[in-house]
Coordinates of C-alpha atoms and ligand atoms in Angstrom, one line a residue:
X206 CA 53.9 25.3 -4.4
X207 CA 51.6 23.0 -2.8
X208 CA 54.0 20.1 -2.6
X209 CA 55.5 18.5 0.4
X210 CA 59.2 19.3 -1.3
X211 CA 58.8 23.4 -2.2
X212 CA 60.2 24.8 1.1
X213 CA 63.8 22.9 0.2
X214 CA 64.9 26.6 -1.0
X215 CA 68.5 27.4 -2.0
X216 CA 69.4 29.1 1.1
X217 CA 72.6 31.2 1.9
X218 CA 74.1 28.2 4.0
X219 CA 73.6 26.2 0.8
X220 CA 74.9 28.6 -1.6
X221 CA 78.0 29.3 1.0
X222 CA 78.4 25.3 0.8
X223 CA 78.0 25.1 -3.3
X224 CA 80.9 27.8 -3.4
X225 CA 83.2 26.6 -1.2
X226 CA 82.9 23.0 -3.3
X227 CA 83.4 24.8 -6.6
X228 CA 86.4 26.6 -5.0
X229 CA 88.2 23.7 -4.0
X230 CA 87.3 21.3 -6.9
X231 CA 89.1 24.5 -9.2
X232 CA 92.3 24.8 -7.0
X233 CA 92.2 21.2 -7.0
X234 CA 92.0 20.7 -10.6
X235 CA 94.7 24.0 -11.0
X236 CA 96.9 22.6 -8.9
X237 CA 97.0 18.8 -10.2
X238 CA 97.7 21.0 -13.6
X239 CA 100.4 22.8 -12.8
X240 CA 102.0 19.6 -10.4
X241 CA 101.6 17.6 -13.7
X242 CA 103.3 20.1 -15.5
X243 CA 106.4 20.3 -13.2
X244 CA 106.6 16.6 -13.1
X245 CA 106.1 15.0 -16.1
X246 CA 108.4 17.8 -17.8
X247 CA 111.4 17.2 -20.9
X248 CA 110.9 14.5 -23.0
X249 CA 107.8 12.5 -20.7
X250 CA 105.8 15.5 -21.3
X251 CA 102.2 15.0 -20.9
X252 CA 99.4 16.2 -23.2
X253 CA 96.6 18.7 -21.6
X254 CA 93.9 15.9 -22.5
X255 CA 96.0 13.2 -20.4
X256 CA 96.2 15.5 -17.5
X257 CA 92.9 16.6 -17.4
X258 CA 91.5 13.3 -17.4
X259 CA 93.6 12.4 -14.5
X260 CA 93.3 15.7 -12.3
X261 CA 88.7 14.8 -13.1
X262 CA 89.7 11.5 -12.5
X263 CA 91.5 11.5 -9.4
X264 CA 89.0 15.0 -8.4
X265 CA 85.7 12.8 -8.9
X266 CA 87.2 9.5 -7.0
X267 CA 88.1 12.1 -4.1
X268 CA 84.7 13.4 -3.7
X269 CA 83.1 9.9 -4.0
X270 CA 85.1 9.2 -0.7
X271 CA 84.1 12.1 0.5
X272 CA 80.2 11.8 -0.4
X273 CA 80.3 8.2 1.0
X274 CA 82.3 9.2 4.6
X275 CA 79.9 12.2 5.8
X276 CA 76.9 10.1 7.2
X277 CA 79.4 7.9 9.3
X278 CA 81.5 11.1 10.1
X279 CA 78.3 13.0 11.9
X280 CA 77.4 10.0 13.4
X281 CA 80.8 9.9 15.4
X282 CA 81.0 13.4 15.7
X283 CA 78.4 15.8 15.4
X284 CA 80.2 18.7 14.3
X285 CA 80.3 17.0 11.0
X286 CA 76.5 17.2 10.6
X287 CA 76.5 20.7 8.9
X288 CA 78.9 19.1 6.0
X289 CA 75.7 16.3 5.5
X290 CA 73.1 18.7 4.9
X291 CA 73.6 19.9 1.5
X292 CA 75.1 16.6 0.3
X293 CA 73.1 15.6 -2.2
X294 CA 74.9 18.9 -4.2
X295 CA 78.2 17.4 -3.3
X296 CA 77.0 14.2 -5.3
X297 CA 75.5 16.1 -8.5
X298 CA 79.2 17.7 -8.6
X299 CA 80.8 14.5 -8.0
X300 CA 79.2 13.3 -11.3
X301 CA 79.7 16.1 -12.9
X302 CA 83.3 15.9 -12.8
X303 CA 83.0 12.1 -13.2
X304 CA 81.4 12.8 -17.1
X305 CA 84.1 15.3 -17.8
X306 CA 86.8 12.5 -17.0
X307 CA 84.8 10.0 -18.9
X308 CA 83.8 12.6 -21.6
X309 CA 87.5 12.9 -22.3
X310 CA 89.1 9.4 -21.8
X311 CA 86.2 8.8 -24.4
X312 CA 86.9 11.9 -26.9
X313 CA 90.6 10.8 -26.4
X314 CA 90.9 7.2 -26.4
X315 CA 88.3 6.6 -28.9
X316 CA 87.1 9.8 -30.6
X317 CA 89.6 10.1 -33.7
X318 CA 88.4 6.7 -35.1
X319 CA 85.9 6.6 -38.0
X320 CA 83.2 4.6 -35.8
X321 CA 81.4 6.1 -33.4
X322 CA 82.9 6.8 -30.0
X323 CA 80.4 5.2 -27.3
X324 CA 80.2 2.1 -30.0
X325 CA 84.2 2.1 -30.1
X326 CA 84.3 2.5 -25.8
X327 CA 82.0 -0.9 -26.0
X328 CA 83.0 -2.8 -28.9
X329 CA 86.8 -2.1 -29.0
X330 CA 87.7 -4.3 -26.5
X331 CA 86.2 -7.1 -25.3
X332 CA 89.0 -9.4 -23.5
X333 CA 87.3 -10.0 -20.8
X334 CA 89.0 -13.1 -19.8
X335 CA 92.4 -10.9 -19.7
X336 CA 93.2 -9.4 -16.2
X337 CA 95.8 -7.0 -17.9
X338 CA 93.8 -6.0 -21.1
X339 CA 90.4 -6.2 -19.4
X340 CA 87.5 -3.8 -20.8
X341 CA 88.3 -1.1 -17.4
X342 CA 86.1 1.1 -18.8
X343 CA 83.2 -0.7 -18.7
X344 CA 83.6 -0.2 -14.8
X345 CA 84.0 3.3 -15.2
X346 CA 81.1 3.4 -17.3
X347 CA 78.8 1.5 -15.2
X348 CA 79.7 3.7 -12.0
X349 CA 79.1 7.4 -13.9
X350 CA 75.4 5.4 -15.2
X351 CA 74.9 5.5 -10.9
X352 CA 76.2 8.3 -10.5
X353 CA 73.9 10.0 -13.4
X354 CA 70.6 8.3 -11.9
X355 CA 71.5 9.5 -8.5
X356 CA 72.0 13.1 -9.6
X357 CA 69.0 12.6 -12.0
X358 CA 66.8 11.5 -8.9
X359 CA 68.7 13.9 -6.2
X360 CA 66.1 16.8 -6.3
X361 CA 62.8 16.4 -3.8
X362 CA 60.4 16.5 -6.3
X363 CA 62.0 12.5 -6.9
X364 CA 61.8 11.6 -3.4
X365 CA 58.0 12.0 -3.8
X366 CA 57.5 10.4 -6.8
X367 CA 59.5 7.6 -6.3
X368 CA 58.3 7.3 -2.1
X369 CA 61.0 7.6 1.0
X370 CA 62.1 3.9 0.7
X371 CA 62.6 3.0 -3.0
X372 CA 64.5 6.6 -3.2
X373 CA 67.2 5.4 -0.6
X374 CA 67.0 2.1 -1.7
X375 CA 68.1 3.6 -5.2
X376 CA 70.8 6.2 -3.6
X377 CA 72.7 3.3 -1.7
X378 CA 73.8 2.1 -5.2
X379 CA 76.7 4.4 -5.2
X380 CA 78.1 2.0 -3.1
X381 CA 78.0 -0.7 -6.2
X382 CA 79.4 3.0 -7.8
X383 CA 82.3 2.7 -5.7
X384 CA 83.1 -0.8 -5.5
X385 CA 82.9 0.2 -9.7
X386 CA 85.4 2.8 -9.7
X387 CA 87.8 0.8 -7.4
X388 CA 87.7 -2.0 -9.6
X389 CA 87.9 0.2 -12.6
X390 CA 91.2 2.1 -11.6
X391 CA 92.7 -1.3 -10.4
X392 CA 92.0 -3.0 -14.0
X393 CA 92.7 0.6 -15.8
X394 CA 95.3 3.1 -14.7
X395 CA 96.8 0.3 -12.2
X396 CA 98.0 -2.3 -15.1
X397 CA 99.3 0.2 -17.1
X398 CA 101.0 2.7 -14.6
X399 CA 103.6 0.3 -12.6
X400 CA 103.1 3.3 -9.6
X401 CA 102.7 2.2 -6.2
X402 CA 100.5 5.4 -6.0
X403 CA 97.6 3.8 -7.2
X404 CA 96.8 0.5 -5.1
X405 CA 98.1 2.6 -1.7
X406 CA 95.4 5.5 -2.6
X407 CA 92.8 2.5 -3.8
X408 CA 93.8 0.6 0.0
X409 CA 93.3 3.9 1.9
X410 CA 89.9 4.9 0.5
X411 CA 89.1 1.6 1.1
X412 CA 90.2 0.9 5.0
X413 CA 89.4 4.2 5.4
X414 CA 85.7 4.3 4.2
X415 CA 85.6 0.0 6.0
X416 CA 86.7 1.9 9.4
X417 CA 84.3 4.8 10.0
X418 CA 81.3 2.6 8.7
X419 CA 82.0 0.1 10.9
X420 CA 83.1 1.9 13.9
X421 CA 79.7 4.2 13.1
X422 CA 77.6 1.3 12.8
X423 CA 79.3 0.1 16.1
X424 CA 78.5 2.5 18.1
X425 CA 74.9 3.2 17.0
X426 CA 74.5 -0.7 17.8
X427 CA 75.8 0.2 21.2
X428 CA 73.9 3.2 22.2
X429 CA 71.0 1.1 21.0
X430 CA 70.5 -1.5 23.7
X431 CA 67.1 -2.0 24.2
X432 CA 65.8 -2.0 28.0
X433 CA 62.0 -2.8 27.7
X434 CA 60.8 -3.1 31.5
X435 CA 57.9 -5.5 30.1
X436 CA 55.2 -3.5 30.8
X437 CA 55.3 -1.2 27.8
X438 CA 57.9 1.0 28.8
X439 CA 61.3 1.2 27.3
X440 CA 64.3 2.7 29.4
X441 CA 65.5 5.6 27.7
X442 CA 68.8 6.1 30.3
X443 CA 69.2 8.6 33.1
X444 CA 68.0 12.4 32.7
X445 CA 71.7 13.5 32.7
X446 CA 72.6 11.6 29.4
X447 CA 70.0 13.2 27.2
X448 CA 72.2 16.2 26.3
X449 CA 70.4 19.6 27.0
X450 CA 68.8 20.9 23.7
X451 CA 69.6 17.4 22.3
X452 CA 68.3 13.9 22.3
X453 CA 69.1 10.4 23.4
X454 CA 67.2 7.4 20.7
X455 CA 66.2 4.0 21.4
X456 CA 64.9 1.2 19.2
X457 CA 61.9 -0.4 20.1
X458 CA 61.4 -3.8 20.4
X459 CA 58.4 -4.0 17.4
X460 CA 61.2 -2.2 14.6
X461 CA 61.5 1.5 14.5
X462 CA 63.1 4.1 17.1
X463 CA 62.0 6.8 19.5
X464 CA 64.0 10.0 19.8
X465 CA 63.6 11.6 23.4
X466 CA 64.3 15.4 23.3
X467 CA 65.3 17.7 26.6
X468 CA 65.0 21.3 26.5
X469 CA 64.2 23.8 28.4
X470 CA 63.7 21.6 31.7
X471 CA 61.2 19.3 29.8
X472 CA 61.2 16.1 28.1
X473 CA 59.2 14.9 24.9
X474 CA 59.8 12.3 22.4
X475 CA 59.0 11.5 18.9
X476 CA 59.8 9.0 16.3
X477 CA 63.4 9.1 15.5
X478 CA 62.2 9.2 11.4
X479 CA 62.0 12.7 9.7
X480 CA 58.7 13.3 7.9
X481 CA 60.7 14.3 4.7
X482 CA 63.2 11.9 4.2
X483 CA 63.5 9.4 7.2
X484 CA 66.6 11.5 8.7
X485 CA 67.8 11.1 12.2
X486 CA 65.8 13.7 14.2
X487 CA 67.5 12.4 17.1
X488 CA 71.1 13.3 15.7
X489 CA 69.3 17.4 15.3
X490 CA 69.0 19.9 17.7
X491 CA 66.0 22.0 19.2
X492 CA 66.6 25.0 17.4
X493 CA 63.9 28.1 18.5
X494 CA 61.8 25.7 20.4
X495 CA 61.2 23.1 17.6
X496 CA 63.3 19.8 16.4
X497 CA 65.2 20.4 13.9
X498 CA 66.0 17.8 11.2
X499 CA 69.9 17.7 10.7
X500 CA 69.8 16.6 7.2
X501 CA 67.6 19.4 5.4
X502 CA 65.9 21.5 8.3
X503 CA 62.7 20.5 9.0
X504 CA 61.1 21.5 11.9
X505 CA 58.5 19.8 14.4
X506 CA 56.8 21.0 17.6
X507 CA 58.0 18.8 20.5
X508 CA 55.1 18.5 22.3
X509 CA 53.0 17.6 19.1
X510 CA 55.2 16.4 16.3
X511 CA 53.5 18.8 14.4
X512 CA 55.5 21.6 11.7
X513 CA 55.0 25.0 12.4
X514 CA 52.7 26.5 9.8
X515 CA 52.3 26.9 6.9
X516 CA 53.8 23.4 7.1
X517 CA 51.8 20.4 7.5
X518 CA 54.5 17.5 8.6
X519 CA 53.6 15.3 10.6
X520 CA 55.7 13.2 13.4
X521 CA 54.5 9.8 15.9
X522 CA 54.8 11.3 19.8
X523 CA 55.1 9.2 22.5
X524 CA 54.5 9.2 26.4
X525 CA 57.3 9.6 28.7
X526 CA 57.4 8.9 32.6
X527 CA 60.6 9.7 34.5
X528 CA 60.7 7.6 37.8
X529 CA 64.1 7.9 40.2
X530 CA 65.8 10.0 37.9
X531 CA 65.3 7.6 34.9
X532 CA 63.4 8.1 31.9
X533 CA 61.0 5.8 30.4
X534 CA 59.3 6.1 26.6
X535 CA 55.7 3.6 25.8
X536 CA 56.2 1.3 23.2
X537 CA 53.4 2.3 21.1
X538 CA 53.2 5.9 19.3
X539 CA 50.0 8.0 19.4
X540 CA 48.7 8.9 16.1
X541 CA 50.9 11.9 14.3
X542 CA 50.5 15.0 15.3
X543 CA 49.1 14.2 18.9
X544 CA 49.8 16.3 21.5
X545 CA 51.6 15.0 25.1
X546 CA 52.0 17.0 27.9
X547 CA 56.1 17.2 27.8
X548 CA 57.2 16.3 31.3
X549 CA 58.7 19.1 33.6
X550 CA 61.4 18.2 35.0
X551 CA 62.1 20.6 38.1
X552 CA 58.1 18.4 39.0
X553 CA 59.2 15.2 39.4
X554 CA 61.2 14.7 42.5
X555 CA 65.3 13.2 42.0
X556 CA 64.8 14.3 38.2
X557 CA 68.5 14.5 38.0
X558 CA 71.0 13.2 40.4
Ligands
HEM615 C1 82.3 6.8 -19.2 C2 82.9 6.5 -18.1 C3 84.4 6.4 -17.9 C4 85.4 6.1 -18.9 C5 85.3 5.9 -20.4 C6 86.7 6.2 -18.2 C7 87.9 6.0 -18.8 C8 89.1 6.0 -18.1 C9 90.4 5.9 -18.7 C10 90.6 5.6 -20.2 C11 91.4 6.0 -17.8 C12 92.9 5.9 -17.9 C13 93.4 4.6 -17.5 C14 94.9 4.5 -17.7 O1 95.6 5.5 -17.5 O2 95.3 3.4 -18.0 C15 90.7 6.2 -16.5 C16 91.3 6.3 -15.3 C17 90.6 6.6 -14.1 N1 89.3 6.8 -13.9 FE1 87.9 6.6 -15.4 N2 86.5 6.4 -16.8 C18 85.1 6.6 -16.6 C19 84.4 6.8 -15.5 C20 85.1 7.1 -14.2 C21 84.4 7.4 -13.0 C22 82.8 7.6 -12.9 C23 85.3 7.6 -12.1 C24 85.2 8.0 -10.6 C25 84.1 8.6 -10.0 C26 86.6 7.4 -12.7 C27 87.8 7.4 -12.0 C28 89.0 7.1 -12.6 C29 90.3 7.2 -11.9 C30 90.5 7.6 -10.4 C31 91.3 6.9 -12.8 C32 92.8 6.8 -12.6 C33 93.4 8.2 -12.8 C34 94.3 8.2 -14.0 O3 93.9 8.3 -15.1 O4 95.5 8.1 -13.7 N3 86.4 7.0 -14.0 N4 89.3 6.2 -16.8
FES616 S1 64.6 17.4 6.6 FE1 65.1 15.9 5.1 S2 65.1 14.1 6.2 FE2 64.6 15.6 7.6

């Protein structure tokens, strides 16, 4: 229990989370089942195997989107940030449901041959210079490997091993997992069904997912104008910006960013990088006196960077100064764990305006 990753517990948000995920994937699944059923009835008939590879199918591709829409969702809007917090179970599912799609195309498609199934999904066809005929499944394989690593390497005890940067260097392959599925239903399911169904759903995944990261991205860019005065001090903004409780970031001009946090009449700022995972401490809330992380809960003193005990976390502080009624953050962090006099507002005259 002496590891930096044993306080991620399974807490009742969590396990509220997990169930409501489970219930909608089943009435998903369910009803895709009994639509199927109603549909495709008479003579075009579908068998159960058909439509439960399509109901996984279509379930899993859904939850991708979903999975890959939540960062840029709580950036715009914050009230989206409890939905990011336990996301990483979200993706585990996602596969999940991915490997029973691609458990039964494969049982299906190639599993009453006499050679083996995974050696008939690779070596049964190889036109690779058809657009029509083209090996789809290599696609769908090649995004359920990412998706297995990723839920392989999802738990803390990972993060560690592997170190902060290589682990979300790893974890942004499920956008090559994406880009796999999208061409993998547009070779597949796309060629052989003539619906229009398909390349509209692919198109408005796709805009969809385009839009929100680069109106996100946008905005971040935005709101991250830096203001250095040239003698070490950055311009955060005015008091009244930095939302009470909250906090108002700003990049600094070396790389890396400084989140400044108001509360209770008082300022103090720390890096904008989580201890645990690099999360956006600036996008979390002051929660019974300490920062709080909005991607897994961690928790920091404001006016040390330091975790309450028994927790050992460390953050960078910084000095603030707030001169007519506009605050100012140094350029260069003190050590982690420093202390700073936070600055009182109601003691520095035309604080707020
Ligand atoms: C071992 C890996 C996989 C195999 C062997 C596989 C196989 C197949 C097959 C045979 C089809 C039917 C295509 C048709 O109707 O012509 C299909 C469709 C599809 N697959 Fe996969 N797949 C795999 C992985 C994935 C993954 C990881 C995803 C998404 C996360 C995915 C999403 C889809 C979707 C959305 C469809 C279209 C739905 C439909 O069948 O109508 N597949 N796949
Ligand atoms: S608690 Fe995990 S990144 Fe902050």
């Amino acid at each position: 229990m002496g590891h930096r990753y044993w306080h991620i517990q399974w807490t009742p948000y969590k396990k509220r989370y997990d169930a409501a995920v489970a219930v909608c994937l089943v009435a998903y699944l369910a009803v895709f089942y009994l639509a199927s059923r109603l549909v495709w009835g008479g003579a075009h008939q579908l068998s159960d195997e058909i439509i439960l590879m399509r109901a996984t199918a279509t379930a899993a591709a859904l939850m991708l989107h979903i999975a890959l829409s939540l960062g840029p969702l709580a950036r715009l809007d914050r009230r989206f940030l409890p939905l990011l917090y336990n996301r990483r179970h979200l993706g585990v599912a996602t596969f999940v449901v991915a490997a029973a799609h691609g458990a039964i195309a494969i049982g299906y498609y190639h599993g009453f041959g006499t050679v083996n199934p995974l050696l008939s999904l690779v070596t049964s066809n190889t036109q690779i210079r058809s657009i029509s005929s083209f090996p789809f499944e290599w696609f769908g394989v090649l995004a359920l490997v990412i998706l297995l690593v990723m839920a392989f390497t999802s738990h803390d005890f990972w993060l560690e091993k592997l170190s902060s940067p290589l682990w979300k260097r790893l974890h942004m392959l499920v956008y090559i997992a994406w880009l796999a599925v999208v061409v993998h239903v547009a070779l597949g399911a796309m060629q052989s069904e003539h619906s229009i169904m398909y390349p509209v759903l692919l198109g408005v995944g796709a805009v969809w997912l385009g839009a929100i990261h680069i109106l996100a991205g946008t905005r971040e860019a935005r709101r991250e104008v830096i203001r250095p005065r040239g003698d070490g001090w950055i311009d955060v903004g005015r008091v009244e910006e930095i939302p009470d409780a909250g906090a108002a970031t700003v990049s600094l001009p070396g790389g890396g960013r400084v989140a400044v946090f108001r509360y209770d009449d008082k300022l103090s700022a720390v890096t904008d990088a989580c201890a645990h995972q690099g999360g956006p401490l600036g996008e979390g809330r002051i929660v019974d006196g300490c920062i709080t992380c909005p991607w897994h809960g961690f928790t920091y003193r404001p006016q040390d960077g330091c975790a309450p005990a028994p927790f050992t976390e460390k953050l960078a502080t910084y000095a603030l100064r707030v001169e007519a009624g506009r605050v100012y953050v140094s350029d260069s962090p003190f050590a982690p764990g420093t202390p700073v006099e936070p600055v009182q507002l109601q003691e520095v005259p035309h604080a707020v305006a």
